[in-house]
């Protein structure tokens, strides 16, 4: 990936990793929802970055 000029300097390459999940209609445990999204985020990072991973309810 090429560096991009910005305000007289080159920006380093930027990567994006995203973990996303959804709460079920009856789900009330916010910590469980966040834990799934967090796990999905780290799976995206471990998978080489620049990707979106969805976390599923068990």
PDB file of N, CA and C in Angstrom:
ATOM      1  N   UNK A   1       0.853  -1.175   0.000  1.00  0.00           N
ATOM      2  CA  UNK A   1       0.000   0.000   0.000  1.00  0.00           C
ATOM      3  C   UNK A   1       0.899   1.239   0.000  1.00  0.00           C
ATOM      4  N   UNK A   2       0.613   2.179  -0.855  1.00  0.00           N
ATOM      5  CA  UNK A   2       1.421   3.385  -0.978  1.00  0.00           C
ATOM      6  C   UNK A   2       1.096   4.385   0.130  1.00  0.00           C
ATOM      7  N   UNK A   3       2.111   5.157   0.495  1.00  0.00           N
ATOM      8  CA  UNK A   3       1.895   6.241   1.452  1.00  0.00           C
ATOM      9  C   UNK A   3       1.175   7.385   0.746  1.00  0.00           C
ATOM     10  N   UNK A   4       0.392   8.108   1.475  1.00  0.00           N
ATOM     11  CA  UNK A   4      -0.377   9.221   0.919  1.00  0.00           C
ATOM     12  C   UNK A   4       0.118  10.528   1.530  1.00  0.00           C
ATOM     13  N   UNK A   5       0.371  11.533   0.691  1.00  0.00           N
ATOM     14  CA  UNK A   5       0.814  12.813   1.240  1.00  0.00           C
ATOM     15  C   UNK A   5      -0.327  13.529   1.960  1.00  0.00           C
ATOM     16  N   UNK A   6       0.025  14.141   3.087  1.00  0.00           N
ATOM     17  CA  UNK A   6      -0.947  14.926   3.852  1.00  0.00           C
ATOM     18  C   UNK A   6      -0.192  16.001   4.612  1.00  0.00           C
ATOM     19  N   UNK A   7      -0.493  17.240   4.362  1.00  0.00           N
ATOM     20  CA  UNK A   7       0.119  18.381   5.027  1.00  0.00           C
ATOM     21  C   UNK A   7       1.644  18.290   5.033  1.00  0.00           C
ATOM     22  N   UNK A   8       2.209  17.945   3.871  1.00  0.00           N
ATOM     23  CA  UNK A   8       3.647  17.936   3.720  1.00  0.00           C
ATOM     24  C   UNK A   8       4.354  16.685   4.198  1.00  0.00           C
ATOM     25  N   UNK A   9       3.632  15.707   4.668  1.00  0.00           N
ATOM     26  CA  UNK A   9       4.243  14.451   5.131  1.00  0.00           C
ATOM     27  C   UNK A   9       3.434  13.284   4.568  1.00  0.00           C
ATOM     28  N   UNK A  10       4.059  12.118   4.570  1.00  0.00           N
ATOM     29  CA  UNK A  10       3.356  10.916   4.113  1.00  0.00           C
ATOM     30  C   UNK A  10       2.628  10.260   5.277  1.00  0.00           C
ATOM     31  N   UNK A  11       1.381   9.898   5.035  1.00  0.00           N
ATOM     32  CA  UNK A  11       0.632   9.130   6.028  1.00  0.00           C
ATOM     33  C   UNK A  11       1.018   7.664   5.907  1.00  0.00           C
ATOM     34  N   UNK A  12       1.109   6.962   7.022  1.00  0.00           N
ATOM     35  CA  UNK A  12       1.386   5.523   6.936  1.00  0.00           C
ATOM     36  C   UNK A  12       0.134   4.788   6.455  1.00  0.00           C
ATOM     37  N   UNK A  13       0.303   3.546   6.011  1.00  0.00           N
ATOM     38  CA  UNK A  13      -0.878   2.762   5.625  1.00  0.00           C
ATOM     39  C   UNK A  13      -1.844   2.617   6.812  1.00  0.00           C
ATOM     40  N   UNK A  14      -3.121   2.617   6.514  1.00  0.00           N
ATOM     41  CA  UNK A  14      -4.153   2.508   7.547  1.00  0.00           C
ATOM     42  C   UNK A  14      -4.929   1.213   7.303  1.00  0.00           C
ATOM     43  N   UNK A  15      -5.157   0.464   8.374  1.00  0.00           N
ATOM     44  CA  UNK A  15      -5.980  -0.735   8.275  1.00  0.00           C
ATOM     45  C   UNK A  15      -7.230  -0.554   9.133  1.00  0.00           C
ATOM     46  N   UNK A  16      -8.265  -1.292   8.775  1.00  0.00           N
ATOM     47  CA  UNK A  16      -9.520  -1.226   9.520  1.00  0.00           C
ATOM     48  C   UNK A  16      -9.980  -2.645   9.822  1.00  0.00           C
ATOM     49  N   UNK A  17     -10.249  -2.890  11.089  1.00  0.00           N
ATOM     50  CA  UNK A  17     -10.814  -4.160  11.521  1.00  0.00           C
ATOM     51  C   UNK A  17     -12.093  -3.847  12.289  1.00  0.00           C
ATOM     52  N   UNK A  18     -13.166  -4.547  11.960  1.00  0.00           N
ATOM     53  CA  UNK A  18     -14.456  -4.262  12.588  1.00  0.00           C
ATOM     54  C   UNK A  18     -15.081  -5.562  13.071  1.00  0.00           C
ATOM     55  N   UNK A  19     -15.555  -5.535  14.304  1.00  0.00           N
ATOM     56  CA  UNK A  19     -16.329  -6.640  14.854  1.00  0.00           C
ATOM     57  C   UNK A  19     -17.729  -6.147  15.146  1.00  0.00           C
ATOM     58  N   UNK A  20     -18.718  -6.866  14.683  1.00  0.00           N
ATOM     59  CA  UNK A  20     -20.097  -6.407  14.849  1.00  0.00           C
ATOM     60  C   UNK A  20     -20.983  -7.591  15.234  1.00  0.00           C
ATOM     61  N   UNK A  21     -21.988  -7.316  16.007  1.00  0.00           N
ATOM     62  CA  UNK A  21     -22.978  -8.324  16.368  1.00  0.00           C
ATOM     63  C   UNK A  21     -24.323  -7.636  16.566  1.00  0.00           C
ATOM     64  N   UNK A  22     -25.343  -8.414  16.763  1.00  0.00           N
ATOM     65  CA  UNK A  22     -26.681  -7.866  17.010  1.00  0.00           C
ATOM     66  C   UNK A  22     -27.255  -8.513  18.256  1.00  0.00           C
ATOM     67  N   UNK A  23     -28.048  -7.756  18.961  1.00  0.00           N
ATOM     68  CA  UNK A  23     -28.751  -8.282  20.143  1.00  0.00           C
ATOM     69  C   UNK A  23     -30.108  -8.814  19.695  1.00  0.00           C
ATOM     70  N   UNK A  24     -30.470  -9.965  20.217  1.00  0.00           N
ATOM     71  CA  UNK A  24     -31.787 -10.516  19.940  1.00  0.00           C
ATOM     72  C   UNK A  24     -32.867  -9.665  20.591  1.00  0.00           C
ATOM     73  N   UNK A  25     -34.081  -9.794  20.123  1.00  0.00           N
ATOM     74  CA  UNK A  25     -35.193  -8.984  20.629  1.00  0.00           C
ATOM     75  C   UNK A  25     -35.397  -9.136  22.134  1.00  0.00           C
ATOM     76  N   UNK A  26     -35.135 -10.316  22.669  1.00  0.00           N
ATOM     77  CA  UNK A  26     -35.342 -10.558  24.099  1.00  0.00           C
ATOM     78  C   UNK A  26     -34.041 -10.520  24.907  1.00  0.00           C
ATOM     79  N   UNK A  27     -32.941 -10.215  24.255  1.00  0.00           N
ATOM     80  CA  UNK A  27     -31.643 -10.226  24.943  1.00  0.00           C
ATOM     81  C   UNK A  27     -31.477  -8.960  25.788  1.00  0.00           C
ATOM     82  N   UNK A  28     -31.153  -9.140  27.052  1.00  0.00           N
ATOM     83  CA  UNK A  28     -30.994  -7.994  27.955  1.00  0.00           C
ATOM     84  C   UNK A  28     -29.595  -7.885  28.542  1.00  0.00           C
ATOM     85  N   UNK A  29     -28.714  -8.831  28.234  1.00  0.00           N
ATOM     86  CA  UNK A  29     -27.362  -8.831  28.790  1.00  0.00           C
ATOM     87  C   UNK A  29     -26.417  -8.066  27.861  1.00  0.00           C
ATOM     88  N   UNK A  30     -26.253  -6.767  28.145  1.00  0.00           N
ATOM     89  CA  UNK A  30     -25.408  -5.922  27.297  1.00  0.00           C
ATOM     90  C   UNK A  30     -23.962  -6.395  27.303  1.00  0.00           C
ATOM     91  N   UNK A  31     -23.489  -6.909  28.426  1.00  0.00           N
ATOM     92  CA  UNK A  31     -22.109  -7.378  28.506  1.00  0.00           C
ATOM     93  C   UNK A  31     -21.873  -8.545  27.541  1.00  0.00           C
ATOM     94  N   UNK A  32     -22.852  -9.415  27.386  1.00  0.00           N
ATOM     95  CA  UNK A  32     -22.727 -10.547  26.462  1.00  0.00           C
ATOM     96  C   UNK A  32     -22.676 -10.068  25.017  1.00  0.00           C
ATOM     97  N   UNK A  33     -23.477  -9.060  24.698  1.00  0.00           N
ATOM     98  CA  UNK A  33     -23.479  -8.507  23.340  1.00  0.00           C
ATOM     99  C   UNK A  33     -22.121  -7.866  23.050  1.00  0.00           C
ATOM    100  N   UNK A  34     -21.625  -7.076  23.989  1.00  0.00           N
ATOM    101  CA  UNK A  34     -20.321  -6.433  23.799  1.00  0.00           C
ATOM    102  C   UNK A  34     -19.198  -7.461  23.709  1.00  0.00           C
ATOM    103  N   UNK A  35     -19.287  -8.520  24.474  1.00  0.00           N
ATOM    104  CA  UNK A  35     -18.262  -9.565  24.432  1.00  0.00           C
ATOM    105  C   UNK A  35     -18.229 -10.233  23.055  1.00  0.00           C
ATOM    106  N   UNK A  36     -19.396 -10.462  22.448  1.00  0.00           N
ATOM    107  CA  UNK A  36     -19.435 -11.043  21.103  1.00  0.00           C
ATOM    108  C   UNK A  36     -18.810 -10.100  20.075  1.00  0.00           C
ATOM    109  N   UNK A  37     -19.136  -8.821  20.186  1.00  0.00           N
ATOM    110  CA  UNK A  37     -18.564  -7.847  19.255  1.00  0.00           C
ATOM    111  C   UNK A  37     -17.053  -7.746  19.446  1.00  0.00           C
ATOM    112  N   UNK A  38     -16.601  -7.768  20.685  1.00  0.00           N
ATOM    113  CA  UNK A  38     -15.169  -7.705  20.973  1.00  0.00           C
ATOM    114  C   UNK A  38     -14.445  -8.933  20.425  1.00  0.00           C
ATOM    115  N   UNK A  39     -15.032 -10.108  20.618  1.00  0.00           N
ATOM    116  CA  UNK A  39     -14.436 -11.337  20.093  1.00  0.00           C
ATOM    117  C   UNK A  39     -14.352 -11.280  18.565  1.00  0.00           C
ATOM    118  N   UNK A  40     -15.384 -10.752  17.932  1.00  0.00           N
ATOM    119  CA  UNK A  40     -15.392 -10.626  16.474  1.00  0.00           C
ATOM    120  C   UNK A  40     -14.319  -9.639  16.018  1.00  0.00           C
ATOM    121  N   UNK A  41     -14.124  -8.567  16.764  1.00  0.00           N
ATOM    122  CA  UNK A  41     -13.089  -7.590  16.438  1.00  0.00           C
ATOM    123  C   UNK A  41     -11.709  -8.236  16.450  1.00  0.00           C
ATOM    124  N   UNK A  42     -11.412  -8.979  17.490  1.00  0.00           N
ATOM    125  CA  UNK A  42     -10.100  -9.605  17.574  1.00  0.00           C
ATOM    126  C   UNK A  42      -9.932 -10.717  16.545  1.00  0.00           C
ATOM    127  N   UNK A  43     -11.015 -11.353  16.158  1.00  0.00           N
ATOM    128  CA  UNK A  43     -10.952 -12.336  15.079  1.00  0.00           C
ATOM    129  C   UNK A  43     -10.593 -11.633  13.768  1.00  0.00           C
ATOM    130  N   UNK A  44     -11.164 -10.447  13.547  1.00  0.00           N
ATOM    131  CA  UNK A  44     -10.841  -9.673  12.341  1.00  0.00           C
ATOM    132  C   UNK A  44      -9.378  -9.260  12.349  1.00  0.00           C
ATOM    133  N   UNK A  45      -8.879  -8.809  13.484  1.00  0.00           N
ATOM    134  CA  UNK A  45      -7.470  -8.419  13.577  1.00  0.00           C
ATOM    135  C   UNK A  45      -6.558  -9.620  13.347  1.00  0.00           C
ATOM    136  N   UNK A  46      -6.876 -10.738  13.953  1.00  0.00           N
ATOM    137  CA  UNK A  46      -6.057 -11.942  13.811  1.00  0.00           C
ATOM    138  C   UNK A  46      -6.113 -12.500  12.390  1.00  0.00           C
ATOM    139  N   UNK A  47      -7.188 -12.219  11.689  1.00  0.00           N
ATOM    140  CA  UNK A  47      -7.365 -12.736  10.338  1.00  0.00           C
ATOM    141  C   UNK A  47      -6.652 -11.940   9.269  1.00  0.00           C
ATOM    142  N   UNK A  48      -5.908 -10.931   9.647  1.00  0.00           N
ATOM    143  CA  UNK A  48      -5.146 -10.174   8.670  1.00  0.00           C
ATOM    144  C   UNK A  48      -5.602  -8.738   8.502  1.00  0.00           C
ATOM    145  N   UNK A  49      -6.533  -8.338   9.289  1.00  0.00           N
ATOM    146  CA  UNK A  49      -7.045  -6.963   9.269  1.00  0.00           C
ATOM    147  C   UNK A  49      -7.785  -6.648   7.984  1.00  0.00           C
ATOM    148  N   UNK A  50      -8.267  -5.411   7.897  1.00  0.00           N
ATOM    149  CA  UNK A  50      -9.035  -4.948   6.739  1.00  0.00           C
ATOM    150  C   UNK A  50     -10.206  -5.872   6.424  1.00  0.00           C
ATOM    151  N   UNK A  51     -10.965  -6.213   7.461  1.00  0.00           N
ATOM    152  CA  UNK A  51     -12.141  -7.048   7.268  1.00  0.00           C
ATOM    153  C   UNK A  51     -13.172  -6.790   8.357  1.00  0.00           C
ATOM    154  N   UNK A  52     -14.376  -7.209   8.073  1.00  0.00           N
ATOM    155  CA  UNK A  52     -15.477  -7.115   9.028  1.00  0.00           C
ATOM    156  C   UNK A  52     -15.903  -8.523   9.375  1.00  0.00           C
ATOM    157  N   UNK A  53     -15.993  -8.805  10.682  1.00  0.00           N
ATOM    158  CA  UNK A  53     -16.410 -10.121  11.171  1.00  0.00           C
ATOM    159  C   UNK A  53     -17.664  -9.924  12.015  1.00  0.00           C
ATOM    160  N   UNK A  54     -18.639 -10.802  11.826  1.00  0.00           N
ATOM    161  CA  UNK A  54     -19.858 -10.743  12.642  1.00  0.00           C
ATOM    162  C   UNK A  54     -19.786 -11.785  13.736  1.00  0.00           C
ATOM    163  N   UNK A  55     -20.254 -11.392  14.921  1.00  0.00           N
ATOM    164  CA  UNK A  55     -20.339 -12.309  16.047  1.00  0.00           C
ATOM    165  C   UNK A  55     -21.763 -12.821  16.165  1.00  0.00           C
ATOM    166  N   UNK A  56     -21.926 -14.102  16.359  1.00  0.00           N
ATOM    167  CA  UNK A  56     -23.249 -14.703  16.449  1.00  0.00           C
ATOM    168  C   UNK A  56     -23.581 -15.080  17.873  1.00  0.00           C
ATOM    169  N   UNK A  57     -24.841 -14.968  18.220  1.00  0.00           N
ATOM    170  CA  UNK A  57     -25.309 -15.420  19.541  1.00  0.00           C
ATOM    171  C   UNK A  57     -25.240 -16.938  19.575  1.00  0.00           C
ATOM    172  N   UNK A  58     -24.899 -17.467  20.726  1.00  0.00           N
ATOM    173  CA  UNK A  58     -24.816 -18.927  20.875  1.00  0.00           C
ATOM    174  C   UNK A  58     -26.178 -19.554  21.039  1.00  0.00           C
TER     175      UNK A  58
END
